XYZ file of C-alpha atoms in Angstrom:
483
model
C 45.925 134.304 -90.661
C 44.833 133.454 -94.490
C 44.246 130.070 -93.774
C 41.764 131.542 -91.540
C 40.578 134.129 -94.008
C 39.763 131.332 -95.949
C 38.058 128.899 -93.820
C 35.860 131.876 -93.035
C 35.099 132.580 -96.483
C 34.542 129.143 -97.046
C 31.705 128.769 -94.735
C 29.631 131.882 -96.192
C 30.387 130.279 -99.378
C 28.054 127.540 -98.249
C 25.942 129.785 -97.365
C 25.527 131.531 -101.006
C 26.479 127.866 -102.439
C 22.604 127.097 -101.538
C 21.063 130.000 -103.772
C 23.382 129.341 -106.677
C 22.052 125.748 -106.732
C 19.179 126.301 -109.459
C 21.579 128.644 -111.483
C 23.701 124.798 -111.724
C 20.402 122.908 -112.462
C 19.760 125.420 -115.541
C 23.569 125.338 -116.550
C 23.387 121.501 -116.442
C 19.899 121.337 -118.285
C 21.617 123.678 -121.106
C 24.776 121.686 -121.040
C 22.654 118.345 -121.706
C 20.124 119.553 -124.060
C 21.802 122.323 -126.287
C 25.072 121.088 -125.707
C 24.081 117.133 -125.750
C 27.145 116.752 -123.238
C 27.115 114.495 -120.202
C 30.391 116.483 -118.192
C 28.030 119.490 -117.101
C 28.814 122.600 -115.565
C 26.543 121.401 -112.403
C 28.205 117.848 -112.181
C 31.846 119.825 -112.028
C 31.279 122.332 -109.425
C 29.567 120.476 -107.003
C 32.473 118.178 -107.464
C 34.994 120.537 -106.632
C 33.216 122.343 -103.633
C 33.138 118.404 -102.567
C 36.754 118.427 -102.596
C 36.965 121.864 -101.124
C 35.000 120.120 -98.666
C 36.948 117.739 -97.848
C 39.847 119.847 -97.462
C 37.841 122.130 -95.089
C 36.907 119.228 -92.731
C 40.806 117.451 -93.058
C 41.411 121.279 -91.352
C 38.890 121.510 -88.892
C 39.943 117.764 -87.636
C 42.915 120.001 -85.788
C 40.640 119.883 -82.917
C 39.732 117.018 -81.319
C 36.162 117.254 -80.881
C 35.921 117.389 -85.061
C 38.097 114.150 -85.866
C 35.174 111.944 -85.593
C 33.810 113.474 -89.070
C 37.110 112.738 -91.097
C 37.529 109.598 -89.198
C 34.580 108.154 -90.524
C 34.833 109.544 -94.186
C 38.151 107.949 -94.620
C 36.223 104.840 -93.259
C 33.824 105.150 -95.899
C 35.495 105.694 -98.637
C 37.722 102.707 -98.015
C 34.771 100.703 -98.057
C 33.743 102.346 -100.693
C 36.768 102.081 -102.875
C 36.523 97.860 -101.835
C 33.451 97.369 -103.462
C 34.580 99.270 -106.508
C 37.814 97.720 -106.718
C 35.844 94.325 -106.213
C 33.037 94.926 -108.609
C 35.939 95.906 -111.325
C 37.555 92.328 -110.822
C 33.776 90.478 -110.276
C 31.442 92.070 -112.850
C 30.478 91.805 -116.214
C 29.548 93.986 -117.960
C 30.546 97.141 -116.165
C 30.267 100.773 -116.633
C 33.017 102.524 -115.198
C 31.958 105.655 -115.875
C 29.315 105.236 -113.741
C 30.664 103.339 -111.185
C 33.021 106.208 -110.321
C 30.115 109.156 -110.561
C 27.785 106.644 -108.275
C 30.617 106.389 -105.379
C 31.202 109.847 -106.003
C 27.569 111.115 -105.231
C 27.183 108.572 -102.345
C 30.402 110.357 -100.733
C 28.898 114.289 -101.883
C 26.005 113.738 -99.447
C 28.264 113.209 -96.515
C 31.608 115.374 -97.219
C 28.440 117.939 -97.269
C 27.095 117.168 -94.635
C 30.338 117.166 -92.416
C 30.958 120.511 -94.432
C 27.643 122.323 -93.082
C 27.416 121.108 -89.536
C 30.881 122.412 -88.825
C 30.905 125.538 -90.908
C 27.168 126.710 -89.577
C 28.486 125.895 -86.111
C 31.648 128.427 -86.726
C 28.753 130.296 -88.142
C 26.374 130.041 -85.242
C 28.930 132.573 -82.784
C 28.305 135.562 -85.320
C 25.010 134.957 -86.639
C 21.219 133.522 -86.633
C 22.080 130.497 -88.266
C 17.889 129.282 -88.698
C 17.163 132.703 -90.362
C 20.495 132.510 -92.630
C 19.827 129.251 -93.928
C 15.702 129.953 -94.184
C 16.571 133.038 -95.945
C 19.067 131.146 -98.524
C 16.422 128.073 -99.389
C 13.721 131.008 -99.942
C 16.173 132.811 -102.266
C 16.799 129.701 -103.908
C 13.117 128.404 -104.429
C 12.127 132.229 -105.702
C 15.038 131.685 -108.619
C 13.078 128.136 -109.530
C 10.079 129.791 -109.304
C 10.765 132.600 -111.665
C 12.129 130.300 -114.423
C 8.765 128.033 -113.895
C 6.854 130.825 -114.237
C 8.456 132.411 -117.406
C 9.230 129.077 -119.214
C 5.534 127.913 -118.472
C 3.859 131.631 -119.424
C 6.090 131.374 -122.847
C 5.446 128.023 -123.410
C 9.621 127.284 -123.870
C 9.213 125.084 -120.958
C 10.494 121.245 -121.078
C 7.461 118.181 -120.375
C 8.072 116.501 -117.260
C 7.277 112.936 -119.261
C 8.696 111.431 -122.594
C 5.154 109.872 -122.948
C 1.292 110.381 -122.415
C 1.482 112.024 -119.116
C 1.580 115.806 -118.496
C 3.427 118.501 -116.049
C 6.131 120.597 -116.772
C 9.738 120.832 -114.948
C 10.533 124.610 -116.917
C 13.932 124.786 -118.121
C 15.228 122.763 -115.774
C 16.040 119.015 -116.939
C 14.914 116.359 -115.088
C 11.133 116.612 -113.609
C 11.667 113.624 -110.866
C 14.399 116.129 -109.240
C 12.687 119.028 -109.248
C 9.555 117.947 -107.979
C 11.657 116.421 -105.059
C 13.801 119.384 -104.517
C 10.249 121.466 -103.901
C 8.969 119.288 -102.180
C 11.546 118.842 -98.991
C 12.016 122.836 -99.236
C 8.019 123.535 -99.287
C 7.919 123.060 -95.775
C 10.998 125.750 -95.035
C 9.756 128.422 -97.365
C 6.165 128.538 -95.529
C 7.825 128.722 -92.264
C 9.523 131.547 -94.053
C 5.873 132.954 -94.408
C 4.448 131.983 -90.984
C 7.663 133.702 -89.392
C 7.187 136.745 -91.304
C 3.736 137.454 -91.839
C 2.952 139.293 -88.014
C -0.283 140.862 -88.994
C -2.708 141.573 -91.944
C -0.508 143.670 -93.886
C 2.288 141.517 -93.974
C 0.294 138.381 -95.628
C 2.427 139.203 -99.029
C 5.183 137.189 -97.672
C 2.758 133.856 -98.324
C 3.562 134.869 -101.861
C 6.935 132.394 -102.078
C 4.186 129.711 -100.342
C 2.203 130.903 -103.265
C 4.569 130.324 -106.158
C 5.783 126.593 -104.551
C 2.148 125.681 -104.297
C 2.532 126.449 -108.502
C 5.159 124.969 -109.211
C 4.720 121.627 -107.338
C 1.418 121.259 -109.062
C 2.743 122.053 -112.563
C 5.247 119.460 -111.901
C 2.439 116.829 -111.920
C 4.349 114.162 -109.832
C 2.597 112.367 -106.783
C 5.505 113.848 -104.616
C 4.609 117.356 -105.403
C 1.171 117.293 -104.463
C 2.091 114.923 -101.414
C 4.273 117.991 -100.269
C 1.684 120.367 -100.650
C -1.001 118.384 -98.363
C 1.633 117.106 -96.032
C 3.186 120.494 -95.519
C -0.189 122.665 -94.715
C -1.707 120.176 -92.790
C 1.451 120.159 -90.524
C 1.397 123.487 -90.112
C -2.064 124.175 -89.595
C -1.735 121.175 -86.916
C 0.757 122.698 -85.154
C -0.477 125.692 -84.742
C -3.706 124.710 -83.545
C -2.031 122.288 -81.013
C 0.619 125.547 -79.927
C -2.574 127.659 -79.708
C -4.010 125.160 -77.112
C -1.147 124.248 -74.989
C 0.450 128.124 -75.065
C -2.640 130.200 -74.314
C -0.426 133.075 -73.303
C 1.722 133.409 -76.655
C 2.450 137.037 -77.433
C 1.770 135.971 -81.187
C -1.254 134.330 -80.975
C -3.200 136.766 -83.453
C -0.399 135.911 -86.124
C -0.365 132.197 -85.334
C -4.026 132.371 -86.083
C -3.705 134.807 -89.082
C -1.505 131.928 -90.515
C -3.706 129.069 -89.412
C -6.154 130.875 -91.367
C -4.599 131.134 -95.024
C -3.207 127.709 -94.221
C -6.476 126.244 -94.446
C -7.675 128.333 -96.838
C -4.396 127.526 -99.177
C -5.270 123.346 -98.618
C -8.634 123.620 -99.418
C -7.998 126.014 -102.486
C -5.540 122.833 -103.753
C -8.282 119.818 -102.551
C -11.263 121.917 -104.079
C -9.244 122.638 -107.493
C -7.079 118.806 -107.545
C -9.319 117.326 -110.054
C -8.453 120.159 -112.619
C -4.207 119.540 -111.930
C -1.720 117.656 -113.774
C -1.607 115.012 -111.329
C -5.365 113.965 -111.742
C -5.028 113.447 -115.056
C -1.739 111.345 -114.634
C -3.719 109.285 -112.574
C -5.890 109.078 -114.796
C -3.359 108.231 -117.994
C -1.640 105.986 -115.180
C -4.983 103.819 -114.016
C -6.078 103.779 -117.806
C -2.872 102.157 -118.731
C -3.451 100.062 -115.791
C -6.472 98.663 -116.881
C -5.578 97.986 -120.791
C -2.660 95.728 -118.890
C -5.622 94.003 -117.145
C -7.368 93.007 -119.827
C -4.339 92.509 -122.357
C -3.166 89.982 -119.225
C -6.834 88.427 -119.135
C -6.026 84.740 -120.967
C -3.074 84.470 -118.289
C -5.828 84.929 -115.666
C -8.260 82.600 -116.416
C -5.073 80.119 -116.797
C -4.214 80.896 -113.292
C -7.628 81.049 -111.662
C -8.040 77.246 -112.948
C -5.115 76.135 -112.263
C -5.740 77.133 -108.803
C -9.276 76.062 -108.542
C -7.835 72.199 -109.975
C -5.169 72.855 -107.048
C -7.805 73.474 -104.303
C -10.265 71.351 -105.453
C -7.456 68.556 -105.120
C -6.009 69.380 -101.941
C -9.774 69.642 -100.201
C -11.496 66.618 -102.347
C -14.303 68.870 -103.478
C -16.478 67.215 -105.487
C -20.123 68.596 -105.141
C -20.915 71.271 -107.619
C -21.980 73.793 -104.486
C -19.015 73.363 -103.388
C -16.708 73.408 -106.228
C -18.664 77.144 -106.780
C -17.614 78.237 -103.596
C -14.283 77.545 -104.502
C -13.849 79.200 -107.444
C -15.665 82.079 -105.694
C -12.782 82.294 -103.336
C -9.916 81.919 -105.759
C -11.170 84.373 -107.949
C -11.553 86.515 -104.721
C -8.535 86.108 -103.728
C -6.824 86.870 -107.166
C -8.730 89.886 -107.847
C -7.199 91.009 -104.375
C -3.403 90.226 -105.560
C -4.574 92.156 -108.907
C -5.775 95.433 -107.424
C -2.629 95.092 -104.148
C -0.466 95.449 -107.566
C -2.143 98.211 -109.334
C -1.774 100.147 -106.127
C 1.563 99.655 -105.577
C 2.273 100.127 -109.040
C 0.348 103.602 -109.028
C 2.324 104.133 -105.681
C 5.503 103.269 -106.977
C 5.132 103.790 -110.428
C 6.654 100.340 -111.675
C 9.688 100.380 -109.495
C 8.955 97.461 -107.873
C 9.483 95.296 -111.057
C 13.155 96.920 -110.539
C 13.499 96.019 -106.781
C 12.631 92.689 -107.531
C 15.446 92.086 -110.401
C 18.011 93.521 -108.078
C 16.722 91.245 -105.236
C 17.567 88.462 -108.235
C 21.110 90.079 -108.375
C 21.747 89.642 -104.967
C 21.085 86.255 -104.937
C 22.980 85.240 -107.139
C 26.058 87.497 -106.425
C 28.968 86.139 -105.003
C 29.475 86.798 -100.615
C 31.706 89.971 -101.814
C 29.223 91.600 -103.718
C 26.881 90.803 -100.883
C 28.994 91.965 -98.205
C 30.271 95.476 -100.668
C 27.570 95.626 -103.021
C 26.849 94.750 -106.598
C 28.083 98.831 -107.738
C 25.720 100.660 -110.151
C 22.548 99.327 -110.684
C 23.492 96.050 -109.876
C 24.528 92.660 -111.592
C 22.488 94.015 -114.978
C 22.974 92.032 -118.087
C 23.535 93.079 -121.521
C 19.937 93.910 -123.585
C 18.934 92.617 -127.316
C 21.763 95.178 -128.864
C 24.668 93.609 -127.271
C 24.866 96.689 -125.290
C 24.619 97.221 -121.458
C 21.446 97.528 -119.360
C 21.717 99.552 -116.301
C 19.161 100.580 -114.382
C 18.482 102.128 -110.875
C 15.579 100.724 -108.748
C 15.215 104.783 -107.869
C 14.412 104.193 -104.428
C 17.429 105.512 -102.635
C 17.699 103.214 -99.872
C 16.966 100.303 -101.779
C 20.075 101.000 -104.293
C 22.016 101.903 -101.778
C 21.543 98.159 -100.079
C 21.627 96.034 -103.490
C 24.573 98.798 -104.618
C 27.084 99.175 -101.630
C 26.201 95.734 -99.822
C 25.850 94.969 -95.956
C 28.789 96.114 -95.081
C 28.507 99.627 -96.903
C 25.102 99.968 -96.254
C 25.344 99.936 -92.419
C 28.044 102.103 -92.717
C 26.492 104.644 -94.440
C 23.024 104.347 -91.802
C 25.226 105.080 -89.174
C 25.099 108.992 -89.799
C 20.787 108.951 -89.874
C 20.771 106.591 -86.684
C 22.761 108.429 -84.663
C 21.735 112.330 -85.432
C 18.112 110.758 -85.663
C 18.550 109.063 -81.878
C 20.060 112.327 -80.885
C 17.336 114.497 -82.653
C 14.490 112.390 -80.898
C 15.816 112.523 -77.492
C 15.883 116.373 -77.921
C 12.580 116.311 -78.538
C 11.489 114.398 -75.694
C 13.601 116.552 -73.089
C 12.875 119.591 -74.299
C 9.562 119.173 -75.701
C 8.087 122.151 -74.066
C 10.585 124.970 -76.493
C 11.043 122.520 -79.179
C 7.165 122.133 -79.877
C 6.603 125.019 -82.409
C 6.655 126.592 -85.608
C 9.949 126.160 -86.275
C 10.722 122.815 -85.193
C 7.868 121.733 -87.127
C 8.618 122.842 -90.148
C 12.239 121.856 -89.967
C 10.897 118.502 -89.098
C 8.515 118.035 -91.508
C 11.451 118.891 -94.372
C 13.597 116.037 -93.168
C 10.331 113.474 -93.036
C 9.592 114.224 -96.488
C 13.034 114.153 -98.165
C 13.262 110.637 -96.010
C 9.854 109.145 -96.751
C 10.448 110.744 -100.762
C 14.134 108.748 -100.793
C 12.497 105.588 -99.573
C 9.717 105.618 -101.715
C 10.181 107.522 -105.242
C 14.439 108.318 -104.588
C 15.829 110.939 -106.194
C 17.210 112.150 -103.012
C 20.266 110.943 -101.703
C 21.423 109.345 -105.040
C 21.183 113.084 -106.738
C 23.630 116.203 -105.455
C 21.331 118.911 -106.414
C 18.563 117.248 -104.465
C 20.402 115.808 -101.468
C 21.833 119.329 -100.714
C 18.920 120.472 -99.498
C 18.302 117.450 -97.178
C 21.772 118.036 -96.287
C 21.812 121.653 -95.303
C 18.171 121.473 -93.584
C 19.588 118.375 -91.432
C 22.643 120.250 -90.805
C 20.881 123.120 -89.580
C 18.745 121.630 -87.301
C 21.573 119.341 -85.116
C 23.863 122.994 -84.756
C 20.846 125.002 -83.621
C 19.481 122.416 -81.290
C 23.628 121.968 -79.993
C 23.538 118.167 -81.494
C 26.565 119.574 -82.692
């Protein structure tokens, strides 16, 4: 009977463990910049609800139908705990520290994970899971929004960049999480709106919409304003299209009363973009960009004749018309490898240079490191003070690869492949009461906290971010009986 007590309790923890996730961010942020200490309040309780976590699911695994979950946690975190043990007896220098905290958050995401599908589906017999969950990311966005707002209008808040660039991430202490955490919950908290506002005089619940739309652009991060575009052209989409194909929809006057400020909120954000942080990064950003041009132009020159010399040996050019051609093209054609790499350096904000030393690691790593992974950040070397240089590539699926090899890698896919497989077929069989509102929304959450880990991380390689992912995913396999 209290073991019971206590796996109940347990799962409306989760519940309330979702609002009390920017209260950690703030705790942490104090910890780390009054406090200047690394063991923070956030890093420790998510830690132990992990634990708690794993406890939970070693319970649930009493019936059958729930053994597949610890089954394949104990699988991964002996794989896991070979590449660690491995990367102990193969690498040099190493950081144990954060070896240990990097297997630890890799292993967060999916204890989680396990946690929330099989607590919301105990959940699910007693009450509206969709609403419970909507409800608790609302609750927790409002919190973030009220200490943006109040750091920002006292001007105590914290710059989202060391250098040149502007935004602002409030009290909160690192401006790459936050803008991701908004961004994959942006899409939840205006289905929150769409689902509440019925008629005219409910239009005050776009106010949360209002404050994210705020926040993501005081941020100043491409992901932030990606979220905002992404988000309320989705929804304006999908209404229109569930307009057309359900003619007879009891709510079409609220479907349309949403369409409505939808549009209105995008083209408030397009119409006002040049004036937002972002621009001007972009501007600071393709300014830099272009002092690296010309500080790089002697190297140029070198190249372009070097090639020309190459061509004009390889073809046997030797009329000046020509030779003039051929320059033409090689210039062409380096001009086109120059502006391919200011985009993707705009795009990816220099990360590439950091994919490209790990793909050096990896090369020259031994078959175990390929096969469990080179650990954190890689084989890094030690910098110009004799100390050690580790750095992420801070695309999530990218470190994951280079970090936990083939072998931990696939492993660790196996989760998205399957509940993605399962999730798609869904959709296909039941398109007809999956194609709404809802679904949309949910959807468009998990597409953005996917595309943002491949792309800019900060996601699955961060707790306080991937919980979101986590409880969103979780969510939508119990209420569409995945699970």
């Amino acid at each position: 009977m209290l073991a019971n007590q206590a796996r109940v309790r347990f799962e409306h923890f989760l519940l309330f463990f979702i609002i009390l996730q920017p209260v950690l961010d703030l705790l942490t942020s104090l910890s780390i910049v009054l406090l200047k200490s690394n063991a923070t309040v956030g890093i420790l309780v998510r830690f132990l609800i992990m634990a708690v976590g794993g406890i939970y699911i070693l319970i649930q695994a009493k019936e059958k139908e729930n053994r597949k979950f610890l089954i394949y946690l104990i699988l991964l975190a002996v794989v896991l705990g070979i590449g660690f043990i491995n990367n102990k007896l193969v690498k040099n220098p190493i950081v144990l520290g954060e070896e240990v905290k990097f297997v630890a958050k890799a292993l967060y995401i999916y204890i989680m994970l396990g946690s929330y599908i099989l607590a919301l589906k105990s959940l699910k017999k007693k009450v509206n899971i969709s609403d419970k969950v909507r409800n608790s990311i609302v609750y927790s966005t409002l919190i973030i929004n009220a200490i943006m707002v109040i750091s920002i209008s006292t001007s105590t808040d914290f710059g989202s960049y060391q250098w040149m660039k502007v935004g602002s991430r409030g009290w909160f202490y690192a401006g790459n999480e936050l803008g991701s955490i908004l961004a994959i919950i942006f899409p939840i908290v205006v289905l929150y709106s769409i689902q509440k506002t019925k008629s005219v005089k409910h239009v005050l619940y776009w106010i949360p919409s209002l404050l994210m739309i705020y926040s993501l652009i005081q941020v100043g991060t491409k992901v932030g304003m990606g979220s905002i575009g992404a988000t309320l052209a989705a929804a304006i989409g999908i209404i229109v299209l569930q307009l057309l194909f359900d003619r007879r929809n009891p709510n079409k006057m609220s479907l349309v009363l949403n369409g409505l400020i939808a549009i209105v909120l995008l083209a408030g954000v397009v119409g006002t973009f040049k004036m937002t942080p972002l621009a001007q990064n972009m501007g600071i950003h393709n300014n830099y960009l272009s002092e690296q041009n010309v500080a790089q132009q002697g190297q140029k020159e070198k190249e372009i004749k070097e090639k020309i010399k190459k061509e004009e040996k390889q073809h046997k050019v030797e009329k000046p018309e020509e030779k003039a051609k051929v320059e033409a093209e090689v210039k062409k054609e380096l001009e086109k490898e120059q502006k391919k790499e200011n985009q993707e350096n705009l795009i990816f904000s220099g990360r590439q240079v950091y994919e490209e030393r790990h793909k050096q690691f990896f090369k020259e790593a031994p078959m175990s490191q390929k096969l469990f992974g080179m650990g954190y950040a890689g084989n890094f070397k030690y910098n110009e003070q004799k100390e050690p240089d580790p750095k992420l590539i801070e695309m999530d699926f990218h470190d994951w690869f280079y970090d936990f090899g083939i072998i931990g890698f696939a492993l660790m896919m196996i989760p998205f492949i399957y509940y993605g497989v399962r999730i798609l077929l869904a959709f296909v069989t039941r398109f007809k009461e999956i194609f709404n509102v809802k679904y949309g929304m949910i959807t468009a959450s998990l597409v953005l906290a996917l595309g943002i880990a491949y792309i800019a991380g900060h996601i699955l390689t961060a707790p306080g971010v991937g919980i979101y992912f986590v409880v969103v995913l979780a969510c939508l396999i119990v209420d569409l009986e995945i699970e």
